[in-house]
Tab-separated table of C-alpha atoms in Angstrom:
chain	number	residue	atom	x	y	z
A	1	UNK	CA	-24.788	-8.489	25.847
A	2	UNK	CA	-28.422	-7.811	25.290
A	3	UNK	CA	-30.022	-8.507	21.846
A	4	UNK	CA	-30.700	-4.316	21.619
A	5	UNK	CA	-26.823	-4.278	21.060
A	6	UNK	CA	-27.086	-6.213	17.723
A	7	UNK	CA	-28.407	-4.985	14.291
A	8	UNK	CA	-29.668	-7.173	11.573
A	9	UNK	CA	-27.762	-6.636	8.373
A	10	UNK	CA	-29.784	-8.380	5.326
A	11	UNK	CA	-27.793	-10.547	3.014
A	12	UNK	CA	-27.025	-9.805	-1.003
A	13	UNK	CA	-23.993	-9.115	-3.670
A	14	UNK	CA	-21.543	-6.822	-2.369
A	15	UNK	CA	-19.634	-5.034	-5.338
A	16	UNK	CA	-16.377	-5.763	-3.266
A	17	UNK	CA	-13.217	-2.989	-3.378
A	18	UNK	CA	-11.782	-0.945	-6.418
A	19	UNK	CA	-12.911	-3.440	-8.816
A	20	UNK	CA	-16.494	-3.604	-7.229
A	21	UNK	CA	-15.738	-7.975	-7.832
A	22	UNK	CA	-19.443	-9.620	-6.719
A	23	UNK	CA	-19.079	-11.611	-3.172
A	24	UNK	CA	-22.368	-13.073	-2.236
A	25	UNK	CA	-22.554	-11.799	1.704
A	26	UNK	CA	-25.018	-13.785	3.881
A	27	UNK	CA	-27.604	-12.112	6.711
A	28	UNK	CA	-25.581	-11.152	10.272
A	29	UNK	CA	-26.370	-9.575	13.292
A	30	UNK	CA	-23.436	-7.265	14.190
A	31	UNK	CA	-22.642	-4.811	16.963
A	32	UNK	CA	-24.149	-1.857	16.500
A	33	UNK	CA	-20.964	0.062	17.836
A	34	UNK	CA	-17.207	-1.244	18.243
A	35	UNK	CA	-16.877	-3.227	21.445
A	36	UNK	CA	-16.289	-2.024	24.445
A	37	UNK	CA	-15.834	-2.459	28.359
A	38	UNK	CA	-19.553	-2.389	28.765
A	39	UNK	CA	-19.813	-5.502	26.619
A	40	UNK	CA	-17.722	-7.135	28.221
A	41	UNK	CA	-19.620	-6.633	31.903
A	42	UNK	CA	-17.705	-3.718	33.175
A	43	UNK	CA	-19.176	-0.080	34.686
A	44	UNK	CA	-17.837	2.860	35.605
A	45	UNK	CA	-15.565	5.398	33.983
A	46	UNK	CA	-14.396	4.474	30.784
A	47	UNK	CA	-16.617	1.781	30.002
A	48	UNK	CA	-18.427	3.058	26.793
A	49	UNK	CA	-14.703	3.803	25.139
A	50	UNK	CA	-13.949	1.119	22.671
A	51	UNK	CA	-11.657	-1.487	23.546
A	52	UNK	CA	-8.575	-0.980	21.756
A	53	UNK	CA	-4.799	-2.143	22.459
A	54	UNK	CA	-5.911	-5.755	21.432
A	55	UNK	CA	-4.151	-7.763	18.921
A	56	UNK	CA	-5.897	-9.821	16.002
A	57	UNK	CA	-5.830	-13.412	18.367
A	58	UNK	CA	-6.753	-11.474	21.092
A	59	UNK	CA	-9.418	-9.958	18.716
A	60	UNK	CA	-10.622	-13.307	17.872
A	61	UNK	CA	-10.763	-14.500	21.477
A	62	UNK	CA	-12.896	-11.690	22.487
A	63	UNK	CA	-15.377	-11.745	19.956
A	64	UNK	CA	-16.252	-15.573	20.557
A	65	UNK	CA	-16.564	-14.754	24.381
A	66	UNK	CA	-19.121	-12.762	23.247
A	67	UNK	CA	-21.001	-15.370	20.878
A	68	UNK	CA	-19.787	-14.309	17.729
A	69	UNK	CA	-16.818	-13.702	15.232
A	70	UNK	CA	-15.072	-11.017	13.604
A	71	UNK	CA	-16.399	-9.985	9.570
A	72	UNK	CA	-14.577	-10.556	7.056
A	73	UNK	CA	-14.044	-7.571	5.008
A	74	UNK	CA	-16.319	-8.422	2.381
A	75	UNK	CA	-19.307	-8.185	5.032
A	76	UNK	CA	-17.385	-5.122	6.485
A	77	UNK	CA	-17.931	-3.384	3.411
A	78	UNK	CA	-21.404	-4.553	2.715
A	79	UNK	CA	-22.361	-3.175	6.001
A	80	UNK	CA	-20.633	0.047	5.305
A	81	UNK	CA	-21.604	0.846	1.871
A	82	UNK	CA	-24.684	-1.215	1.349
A	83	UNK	CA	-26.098	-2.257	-2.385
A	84	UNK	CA	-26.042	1.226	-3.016
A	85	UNK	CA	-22.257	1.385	-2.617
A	86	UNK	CA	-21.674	4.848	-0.185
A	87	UNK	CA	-18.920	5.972	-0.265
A	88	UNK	CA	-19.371	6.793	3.729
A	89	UNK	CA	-21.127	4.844	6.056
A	90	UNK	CA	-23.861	7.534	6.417
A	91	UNK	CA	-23.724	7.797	2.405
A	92	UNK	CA	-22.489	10.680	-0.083
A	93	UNK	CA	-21.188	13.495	2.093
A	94	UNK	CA	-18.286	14.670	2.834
A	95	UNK	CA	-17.033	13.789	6.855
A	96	UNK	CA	-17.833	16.505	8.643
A	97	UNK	CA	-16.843	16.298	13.129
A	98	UNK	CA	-20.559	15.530	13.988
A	99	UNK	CA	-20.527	12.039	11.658
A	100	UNK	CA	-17.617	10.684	12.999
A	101	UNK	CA	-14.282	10.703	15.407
A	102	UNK	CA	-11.288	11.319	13.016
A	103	UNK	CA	-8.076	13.090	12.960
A	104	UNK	CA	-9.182	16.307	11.378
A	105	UNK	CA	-10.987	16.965	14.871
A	106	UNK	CA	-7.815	16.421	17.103
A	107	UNK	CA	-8.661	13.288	19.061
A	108	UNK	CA	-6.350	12.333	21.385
A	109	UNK	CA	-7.565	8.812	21.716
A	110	UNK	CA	-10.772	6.644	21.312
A	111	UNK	CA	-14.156	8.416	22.140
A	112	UNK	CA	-17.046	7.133	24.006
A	113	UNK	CA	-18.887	4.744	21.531
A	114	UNK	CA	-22.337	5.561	19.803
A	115	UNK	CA	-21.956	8.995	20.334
A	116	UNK	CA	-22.442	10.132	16.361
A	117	UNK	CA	-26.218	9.424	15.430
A	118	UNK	CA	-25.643	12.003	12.436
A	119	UNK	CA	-22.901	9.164	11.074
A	120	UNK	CA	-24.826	5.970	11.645
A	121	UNK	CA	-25.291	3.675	8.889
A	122	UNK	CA	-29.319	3.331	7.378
A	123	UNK	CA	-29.648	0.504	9.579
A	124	UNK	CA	-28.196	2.599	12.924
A	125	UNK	CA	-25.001	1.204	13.154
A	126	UNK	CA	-22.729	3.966	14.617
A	127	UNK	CA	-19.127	4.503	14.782
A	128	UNK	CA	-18.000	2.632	11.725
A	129	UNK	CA	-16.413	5.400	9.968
A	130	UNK	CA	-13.539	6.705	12.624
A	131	UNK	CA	-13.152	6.075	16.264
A	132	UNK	CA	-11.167	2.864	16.056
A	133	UNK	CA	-10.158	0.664	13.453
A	134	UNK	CA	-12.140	-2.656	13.655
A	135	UNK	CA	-10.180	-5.837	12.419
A	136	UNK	CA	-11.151	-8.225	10.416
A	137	UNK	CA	-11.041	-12.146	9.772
A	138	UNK	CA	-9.477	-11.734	6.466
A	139	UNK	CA	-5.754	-12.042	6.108
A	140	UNK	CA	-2.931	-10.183	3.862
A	141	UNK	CA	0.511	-11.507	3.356
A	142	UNK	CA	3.521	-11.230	5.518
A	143	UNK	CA	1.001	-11.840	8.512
A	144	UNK	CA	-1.210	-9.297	8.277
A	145	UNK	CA	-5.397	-8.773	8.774
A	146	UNK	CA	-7.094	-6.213	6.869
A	147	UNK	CA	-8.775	-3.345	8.968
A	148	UNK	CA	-12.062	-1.075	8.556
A	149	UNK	CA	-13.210	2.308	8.821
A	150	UNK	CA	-10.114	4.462	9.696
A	151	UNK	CA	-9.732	5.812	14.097
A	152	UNK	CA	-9.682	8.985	15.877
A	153	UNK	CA	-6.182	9.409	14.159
A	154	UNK	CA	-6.839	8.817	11.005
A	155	UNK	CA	-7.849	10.887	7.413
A	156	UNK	CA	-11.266	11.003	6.166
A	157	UNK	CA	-10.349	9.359	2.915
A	158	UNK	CA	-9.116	6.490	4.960
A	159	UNK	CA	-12.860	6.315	6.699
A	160	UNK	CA	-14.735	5.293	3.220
A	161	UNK	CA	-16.419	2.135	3.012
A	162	UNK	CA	-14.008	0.660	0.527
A	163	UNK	CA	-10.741	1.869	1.819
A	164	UNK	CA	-8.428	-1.336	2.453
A	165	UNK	CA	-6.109	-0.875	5.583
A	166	UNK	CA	-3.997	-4.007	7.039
A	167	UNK	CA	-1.796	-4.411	10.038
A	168	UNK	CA	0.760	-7.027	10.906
A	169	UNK	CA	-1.855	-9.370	13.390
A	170	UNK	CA	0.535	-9.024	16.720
A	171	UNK	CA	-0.227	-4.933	16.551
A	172	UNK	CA	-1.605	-4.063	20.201
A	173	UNK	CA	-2.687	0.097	19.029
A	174	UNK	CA	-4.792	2.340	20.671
A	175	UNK	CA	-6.166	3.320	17.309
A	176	UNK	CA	-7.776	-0.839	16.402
A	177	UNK	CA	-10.721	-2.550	18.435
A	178	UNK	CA	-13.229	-4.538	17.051
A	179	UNK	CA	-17.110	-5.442	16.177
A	180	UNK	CA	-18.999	-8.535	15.983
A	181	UNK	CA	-20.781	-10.437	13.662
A	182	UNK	CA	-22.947	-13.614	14.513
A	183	UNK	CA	-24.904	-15.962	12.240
A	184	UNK	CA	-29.257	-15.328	12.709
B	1	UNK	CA	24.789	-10.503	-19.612
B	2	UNK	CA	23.549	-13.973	-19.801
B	3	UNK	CA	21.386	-13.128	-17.090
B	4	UNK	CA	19.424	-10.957	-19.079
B	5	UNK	CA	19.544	-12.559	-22.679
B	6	UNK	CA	20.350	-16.008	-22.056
B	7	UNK	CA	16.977	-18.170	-23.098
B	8	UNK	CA	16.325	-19.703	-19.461
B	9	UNK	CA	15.854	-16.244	-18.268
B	10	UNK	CA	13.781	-14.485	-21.094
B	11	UNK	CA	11.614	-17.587	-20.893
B	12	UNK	CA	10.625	-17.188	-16.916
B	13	UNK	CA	10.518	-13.626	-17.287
B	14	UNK	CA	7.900	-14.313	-20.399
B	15	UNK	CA	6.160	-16.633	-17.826
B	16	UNK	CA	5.749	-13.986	-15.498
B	17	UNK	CA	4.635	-11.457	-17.633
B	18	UNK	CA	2.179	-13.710	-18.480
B	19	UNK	CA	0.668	-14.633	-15.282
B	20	UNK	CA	-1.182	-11.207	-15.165
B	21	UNK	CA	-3.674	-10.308	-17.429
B	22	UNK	CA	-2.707	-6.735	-19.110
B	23	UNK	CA	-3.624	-4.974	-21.641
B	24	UNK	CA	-1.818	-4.811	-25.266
B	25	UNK	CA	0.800	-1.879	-25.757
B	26	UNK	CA	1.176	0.446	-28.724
B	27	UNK	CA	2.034	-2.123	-30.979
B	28	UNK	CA	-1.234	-3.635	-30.371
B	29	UNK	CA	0.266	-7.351	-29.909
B	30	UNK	CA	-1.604	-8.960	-26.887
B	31	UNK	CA	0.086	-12.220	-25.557
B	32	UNK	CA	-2.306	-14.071	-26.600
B	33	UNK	CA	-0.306	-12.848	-29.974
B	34	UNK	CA	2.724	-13.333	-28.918
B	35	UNK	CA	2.093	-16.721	-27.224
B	36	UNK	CA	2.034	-17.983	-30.838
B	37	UNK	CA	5.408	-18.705	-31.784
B	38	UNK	CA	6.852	-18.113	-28.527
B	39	UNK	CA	10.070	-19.740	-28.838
B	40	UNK	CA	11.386	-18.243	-32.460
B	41	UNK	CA	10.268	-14.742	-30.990
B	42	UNK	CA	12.269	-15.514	-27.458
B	43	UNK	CA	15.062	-16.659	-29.735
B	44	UNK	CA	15.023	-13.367	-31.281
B	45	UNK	CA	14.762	-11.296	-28.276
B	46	UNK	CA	17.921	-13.169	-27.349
B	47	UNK	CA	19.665	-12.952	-30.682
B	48	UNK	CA	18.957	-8.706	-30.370
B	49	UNK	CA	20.006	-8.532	-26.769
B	50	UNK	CA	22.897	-10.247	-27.435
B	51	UNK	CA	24.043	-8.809	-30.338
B	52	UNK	CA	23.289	-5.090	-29.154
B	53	UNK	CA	20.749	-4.309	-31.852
B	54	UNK	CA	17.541	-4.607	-29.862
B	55	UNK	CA	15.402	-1.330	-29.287
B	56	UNK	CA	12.409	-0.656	-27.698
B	57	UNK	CA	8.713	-0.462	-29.445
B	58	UNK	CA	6.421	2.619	-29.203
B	59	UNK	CA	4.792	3.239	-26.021
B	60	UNK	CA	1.679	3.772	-25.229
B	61	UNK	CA	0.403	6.642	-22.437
B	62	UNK	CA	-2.341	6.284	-20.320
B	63	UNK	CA	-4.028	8.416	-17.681
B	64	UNK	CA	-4.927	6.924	-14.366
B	65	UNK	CA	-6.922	7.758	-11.464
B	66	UNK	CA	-5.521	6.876	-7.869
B	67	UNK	CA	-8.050	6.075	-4.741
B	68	UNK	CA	-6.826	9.338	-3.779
B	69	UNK	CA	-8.564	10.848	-6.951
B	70	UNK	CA	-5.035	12.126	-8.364
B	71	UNK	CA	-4.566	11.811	-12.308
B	72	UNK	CA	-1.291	10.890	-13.391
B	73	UNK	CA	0.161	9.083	-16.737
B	74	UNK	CA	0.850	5.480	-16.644
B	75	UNK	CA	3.395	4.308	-19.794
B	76	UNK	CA	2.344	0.771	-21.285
B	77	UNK	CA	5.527	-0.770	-23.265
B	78	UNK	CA	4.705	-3.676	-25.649
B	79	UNK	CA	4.447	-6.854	-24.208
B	80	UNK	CA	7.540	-7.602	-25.478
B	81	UNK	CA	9.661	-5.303	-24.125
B	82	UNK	CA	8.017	-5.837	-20.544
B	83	UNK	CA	9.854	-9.198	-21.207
B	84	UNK	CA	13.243	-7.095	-21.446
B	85	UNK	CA	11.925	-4.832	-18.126
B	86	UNK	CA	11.127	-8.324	-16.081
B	87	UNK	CA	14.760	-9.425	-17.126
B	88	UNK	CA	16.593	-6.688	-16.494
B	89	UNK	CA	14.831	-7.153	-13.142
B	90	UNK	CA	15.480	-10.300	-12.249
B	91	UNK	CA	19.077	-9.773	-12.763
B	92	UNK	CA	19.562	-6.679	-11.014
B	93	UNK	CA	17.109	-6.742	-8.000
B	94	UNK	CA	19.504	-9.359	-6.395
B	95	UNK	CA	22.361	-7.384	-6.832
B	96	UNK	CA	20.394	-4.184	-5.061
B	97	UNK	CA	19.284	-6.496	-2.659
B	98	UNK	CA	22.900	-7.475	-1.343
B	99	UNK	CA	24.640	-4.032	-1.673
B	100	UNK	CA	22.106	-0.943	-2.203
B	101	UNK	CA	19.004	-1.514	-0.198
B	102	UNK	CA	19.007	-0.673	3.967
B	103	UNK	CA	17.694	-3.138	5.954
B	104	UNK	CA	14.837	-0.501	7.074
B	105	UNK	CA	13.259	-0.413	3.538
B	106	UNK	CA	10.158	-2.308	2.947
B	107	UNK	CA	8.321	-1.230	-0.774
B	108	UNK	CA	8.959	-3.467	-3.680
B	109	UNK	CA	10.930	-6.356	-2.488
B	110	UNK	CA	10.628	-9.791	-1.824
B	111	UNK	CA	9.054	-10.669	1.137
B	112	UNK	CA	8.106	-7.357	2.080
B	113	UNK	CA	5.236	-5.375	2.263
B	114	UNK	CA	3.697	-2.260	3.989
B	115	UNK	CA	2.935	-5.010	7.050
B	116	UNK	CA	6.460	-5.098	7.444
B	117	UNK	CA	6.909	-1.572	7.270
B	118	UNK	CA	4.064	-0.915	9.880
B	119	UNK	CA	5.907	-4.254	11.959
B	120	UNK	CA	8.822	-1.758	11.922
B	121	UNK	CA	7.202	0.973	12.488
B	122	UNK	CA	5.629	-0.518	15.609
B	123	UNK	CA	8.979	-1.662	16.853
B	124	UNK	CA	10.306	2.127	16.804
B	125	UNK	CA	6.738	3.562	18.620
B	126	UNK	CA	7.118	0.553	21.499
B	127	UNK	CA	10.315	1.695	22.006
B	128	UNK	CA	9.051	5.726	23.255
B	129	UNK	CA	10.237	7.334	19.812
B	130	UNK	CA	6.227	8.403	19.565
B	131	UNK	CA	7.280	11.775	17.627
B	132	UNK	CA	7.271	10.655	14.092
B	133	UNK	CA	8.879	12.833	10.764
B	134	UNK	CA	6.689	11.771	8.217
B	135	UNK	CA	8.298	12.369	4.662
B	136	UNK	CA	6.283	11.898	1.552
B	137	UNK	CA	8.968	12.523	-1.598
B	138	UNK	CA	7.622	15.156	-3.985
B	139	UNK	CA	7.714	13.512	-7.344
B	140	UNK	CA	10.224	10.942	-6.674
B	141	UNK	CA	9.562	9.599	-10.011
B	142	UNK	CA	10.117	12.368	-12.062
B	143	UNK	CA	13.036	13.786	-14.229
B	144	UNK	CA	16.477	12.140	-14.262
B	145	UNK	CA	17.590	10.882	-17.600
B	146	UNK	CA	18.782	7.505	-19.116
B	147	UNK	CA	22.223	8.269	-19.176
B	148	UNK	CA	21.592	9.420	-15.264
B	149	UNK	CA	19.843	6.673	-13.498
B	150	UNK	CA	22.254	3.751	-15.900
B	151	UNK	CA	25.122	5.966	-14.090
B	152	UNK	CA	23.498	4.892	-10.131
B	153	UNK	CA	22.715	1.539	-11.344
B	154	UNK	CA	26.605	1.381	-12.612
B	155	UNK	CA	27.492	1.829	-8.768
B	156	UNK	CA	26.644	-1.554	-7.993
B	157	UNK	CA	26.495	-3.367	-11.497
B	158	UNK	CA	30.123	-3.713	-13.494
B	159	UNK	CA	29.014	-5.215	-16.515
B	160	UNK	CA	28.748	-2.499	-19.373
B	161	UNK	CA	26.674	-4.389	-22.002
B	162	UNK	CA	23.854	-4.755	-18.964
B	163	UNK	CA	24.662	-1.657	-18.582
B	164	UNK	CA	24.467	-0.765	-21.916
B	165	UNK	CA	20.701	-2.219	-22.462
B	166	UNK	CA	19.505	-1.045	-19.138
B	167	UNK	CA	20.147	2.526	-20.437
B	168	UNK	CA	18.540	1.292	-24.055
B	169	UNK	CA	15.824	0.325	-22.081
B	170	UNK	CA	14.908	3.472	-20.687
B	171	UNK	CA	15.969	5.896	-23.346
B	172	UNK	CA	12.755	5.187	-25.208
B	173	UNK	CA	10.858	6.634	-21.711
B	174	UNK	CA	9.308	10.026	-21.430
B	175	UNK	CA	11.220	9.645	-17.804
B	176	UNK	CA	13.003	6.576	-16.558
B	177	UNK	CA	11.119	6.563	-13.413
B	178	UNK	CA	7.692	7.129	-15.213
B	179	UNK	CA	5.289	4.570	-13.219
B	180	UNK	CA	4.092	1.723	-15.792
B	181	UNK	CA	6.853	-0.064	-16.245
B	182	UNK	CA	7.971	-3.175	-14.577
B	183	UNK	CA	11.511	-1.010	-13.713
B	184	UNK	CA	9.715	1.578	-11.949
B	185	UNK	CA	9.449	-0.114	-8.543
B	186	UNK	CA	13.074	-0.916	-8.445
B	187	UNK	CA	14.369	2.079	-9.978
B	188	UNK	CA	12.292	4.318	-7.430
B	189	UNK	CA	14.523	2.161	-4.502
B	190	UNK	CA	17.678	2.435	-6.232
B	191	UNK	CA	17.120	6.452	-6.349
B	192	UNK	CA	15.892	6.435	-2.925
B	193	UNK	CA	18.895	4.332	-1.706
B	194	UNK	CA	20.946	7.260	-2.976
B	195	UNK	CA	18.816	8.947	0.048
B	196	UNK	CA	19.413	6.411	2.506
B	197	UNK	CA	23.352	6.212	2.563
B	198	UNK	CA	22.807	9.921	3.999
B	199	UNK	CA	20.452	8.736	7.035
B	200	UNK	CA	22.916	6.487	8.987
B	201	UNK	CA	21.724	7.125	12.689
B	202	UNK	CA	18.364	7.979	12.272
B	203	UNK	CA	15.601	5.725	13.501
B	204	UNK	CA	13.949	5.720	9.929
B	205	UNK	CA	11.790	3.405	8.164
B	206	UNK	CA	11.103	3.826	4.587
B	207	UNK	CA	8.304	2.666	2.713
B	208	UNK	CA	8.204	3.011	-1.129
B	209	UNK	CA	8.474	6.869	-1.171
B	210	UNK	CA	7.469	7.571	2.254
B	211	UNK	CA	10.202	7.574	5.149
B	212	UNK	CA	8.852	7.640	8.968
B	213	UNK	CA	11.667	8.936	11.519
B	214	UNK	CA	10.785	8.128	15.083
B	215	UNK	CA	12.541	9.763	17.560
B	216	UNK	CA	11.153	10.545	21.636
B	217	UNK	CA	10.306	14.506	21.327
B	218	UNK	CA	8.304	16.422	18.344
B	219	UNK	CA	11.706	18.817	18.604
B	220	UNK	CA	13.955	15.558	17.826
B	221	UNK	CA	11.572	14.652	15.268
B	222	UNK	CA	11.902	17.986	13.577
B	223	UNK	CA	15.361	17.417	13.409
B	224	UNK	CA	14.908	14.816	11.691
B	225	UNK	CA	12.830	16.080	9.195
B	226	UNK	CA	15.594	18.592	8.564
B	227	UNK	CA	18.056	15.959	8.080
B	228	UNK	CA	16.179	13.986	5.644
B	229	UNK	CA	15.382	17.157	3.705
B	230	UNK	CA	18.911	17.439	3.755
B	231	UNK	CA	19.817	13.907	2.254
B	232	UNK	CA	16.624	14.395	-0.364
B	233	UNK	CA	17.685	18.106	-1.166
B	234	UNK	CA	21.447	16.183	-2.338
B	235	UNK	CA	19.735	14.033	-4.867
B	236	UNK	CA	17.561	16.862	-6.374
B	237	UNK	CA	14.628	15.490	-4.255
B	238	UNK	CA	12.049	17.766	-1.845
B	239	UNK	CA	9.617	16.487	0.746
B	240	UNK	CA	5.968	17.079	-0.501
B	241	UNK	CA	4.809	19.764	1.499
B	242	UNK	CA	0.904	18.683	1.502
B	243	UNK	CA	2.048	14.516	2.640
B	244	UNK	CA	4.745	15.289	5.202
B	245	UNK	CA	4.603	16.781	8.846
B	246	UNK	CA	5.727	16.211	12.393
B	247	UNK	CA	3.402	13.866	13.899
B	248	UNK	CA	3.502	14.500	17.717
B	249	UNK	CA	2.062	10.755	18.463
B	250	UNK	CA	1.065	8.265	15.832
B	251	UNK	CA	-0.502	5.199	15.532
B	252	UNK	CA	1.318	2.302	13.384
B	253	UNK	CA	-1.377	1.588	11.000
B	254	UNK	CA	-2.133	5.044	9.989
B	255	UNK	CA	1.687	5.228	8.445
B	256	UNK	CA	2.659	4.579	4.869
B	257	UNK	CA	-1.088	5.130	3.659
B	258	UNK	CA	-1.906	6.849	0.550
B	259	UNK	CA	-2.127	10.968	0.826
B	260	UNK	CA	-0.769	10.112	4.264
């Protein structure tokens, strides 16, 4: 993966979830779109449509093959919403189908990656509201991981920066991929 | 009884009332407040339970605001009574446990989460049922009375003077089921269990208020949909037409999510 894939995301106090509860979130370069075959070395048809249909280990495998980690949700969220806490990734507005890939515009599955530059984050991060699901490192009971930024088939309301999703970590669904984070 | 008066259990239901911070009810009594002379006032408590002459204090009502930006009235009892709620609890949730509660529900009880509901969920999907009925309950909190919701808990609980304070317990409420309460979560499953008796054959999975029906075809699935209509419609109960459709292919995770 070439260093143009990764965005700098400065460090600072993330108002974390409902309760906006300060978590001091350090500098990371992350993947400026979910990954995908293209990351991984492959061409051809298909290979800009996120990789999905990967559990939470496999997760975990795939993003140290590529030098990094998966986020915790804390740094999810401070990506998403920044110190100015948006409420979308792109900031205040509503979703319209030119921001990002969700269920209101009758996806069938994943769409090619980076295709939203109306939905990117300040920093150009794209596809972090909708398309896929990303997981994260951070764990809920009964063997769950917490999951970002709602998919293709999901609501709006579940695409804003501080919605909390979780699924149990053995799910393999065409709705969850992932992004990476690695330390500067 | 003694599971609900005896000192043993008032004392660890005190304990985990106490774990959580919250907020002082109408009486204004924090437990901080009540911490101070704990065991006289359990003794009390006891004494009253026992004897049949304990009531419940004023309530206090409070509006909340969901994620989904929906404004609905929370009650807040006084600390002391959510020592009575977290007792009756403890002594019934076992009981619902072993005789009321399908094997297919997940909300409010131990060991269970939405994960396991979405596990569930994902067992039904990997199995071809990809049509899904998804069935939000319209207001499955609301109306019933006392004397109504003592008379469902009285199908799996014999003893009357339980009985008895259960229904004391909730005659002070606006509605029995009004969220607040430490009974709410339990008393929203024994309603909804009333529903599941009805769904024997059904692929179903419920979740709190939320059942998911997976069956191969969106024309199975609407037949399922009917049918759970059905078994809601015979406890007074309607889907909520804005939170429940056919889903002609679903993912797991996207299931038993708020405003789903």
């Amino acid at each position: 993966m070439g260093d143009s894939t990764w965005v700098l995301i400065s460090g600072g106090m993330c108002a974390y979830g409902d309760d906006a509860r300060p978590r001091e979130i350090g500098p990371l370069w992350w993947t400026a779109i979910p990954v995908t075959p293209r990351h991984l070395g492959r061409r051809g048809a298909g290979a800009d449509i996120p990789v999905t249909g990967i559990s939470h280990a496999g997760a975990i495998a795939m993003a140290a093959g590529l030098g990094g980690r998966l986020p915790r949700s804390a740094e999810w969220e401070w990506m998403a919403a920044g110190p100015g806490r948006r409420r979308y990734p792109w900031g205040q507005a509503d979703w319209r189908p030119d921001l990002a890939a969700l269920l209101p515009g009758g996806h069938a599955g994943p769409v090619p990656a980076g295709t939203r530059p109306a939905g990117a984050t300040p920093e150009g991060l794209l596809d972090v509201a909708g398309n896929v699901w990303e997981w994260t490192a951070s764990p809920v009971p009964c063997g769950g991981f917490v999951i970002r930024g709602g998919s293709y088939a999901s609501l709006p309301l579940y695409a804003r920066t501080t919605f909390l999703n979780a699924a149990p970590a053995e799910l393999r669904s065409a709705g969850i991929g992932l992004r990476v984070v690695r330390q500067p | 009884m003694p599971l609900l008066y005896g000192g043993r259990q008032l004392r660890r239901a005190a304990r985990a009332c106490m774990r959580r911070c919250s907020a002082p009810g109408a009486d204004g009594m924090t437990w901080a407040d009540y911490r101070r002379g704990l065991d006289g006032r359990l003794a009390d408590l006891s004494a009253a339970l026992r004897e049949g002459s304990w009531q419940p204090g004023p309530l206090r009502i409070v509006a909340i605001t969901s994620y989904a930006g929906k404004c609905f009235p929370v009650v807040i009892p006084t600390v002391q009574d959510r020592i009575v709620h977290r007792a009756i609890r403890a002594a019934a949730e076992p009981v619902l446990e072993e005789r009321a509660l399908a094997d297919w529900v997940s909300g409010y009880r131990p060991g269970r989460s939405r994960i396991t509901a979405v596990r569930a969920a994902m067992s039904c999907l990997d199995d071809g049922c990809g049509a899904v009925a998804d069935i939000d309950v319209e207001r499955a909190t609301a109306g019933s009375t006392a004397q109504e919701v003592t008379g469902w808990l009285a199908a799996h609980v014999t003893d009357g003077t339980f009985l008895r304070r259960f229904r004391t317990a909730l005659s002070v409420l606006p509605e029995p089921l009004m969220p607040g309460t430490g009974l709410c979560p339990m008393l929203i499953n024994l309603r909804l269990s009333r529903v599941d008796v009805r769904l024997a054959g059904l692929a179903v999975v419920r979740f709190a208020d939320n059942y998911c029906a997976f069956e191969a075809t969106p024309a199975r699935a609407r037949a399922a949909f009917n049918a759970i209509s059905d078994a809601l419609a015979a406890e007074g109960l309607r889907p909520n037409p804005g939170k429940s459709r056919i889903r002609d292919a679903a993912n797991a995770e996207d299931l038993f999510l708020i405003a789903g």
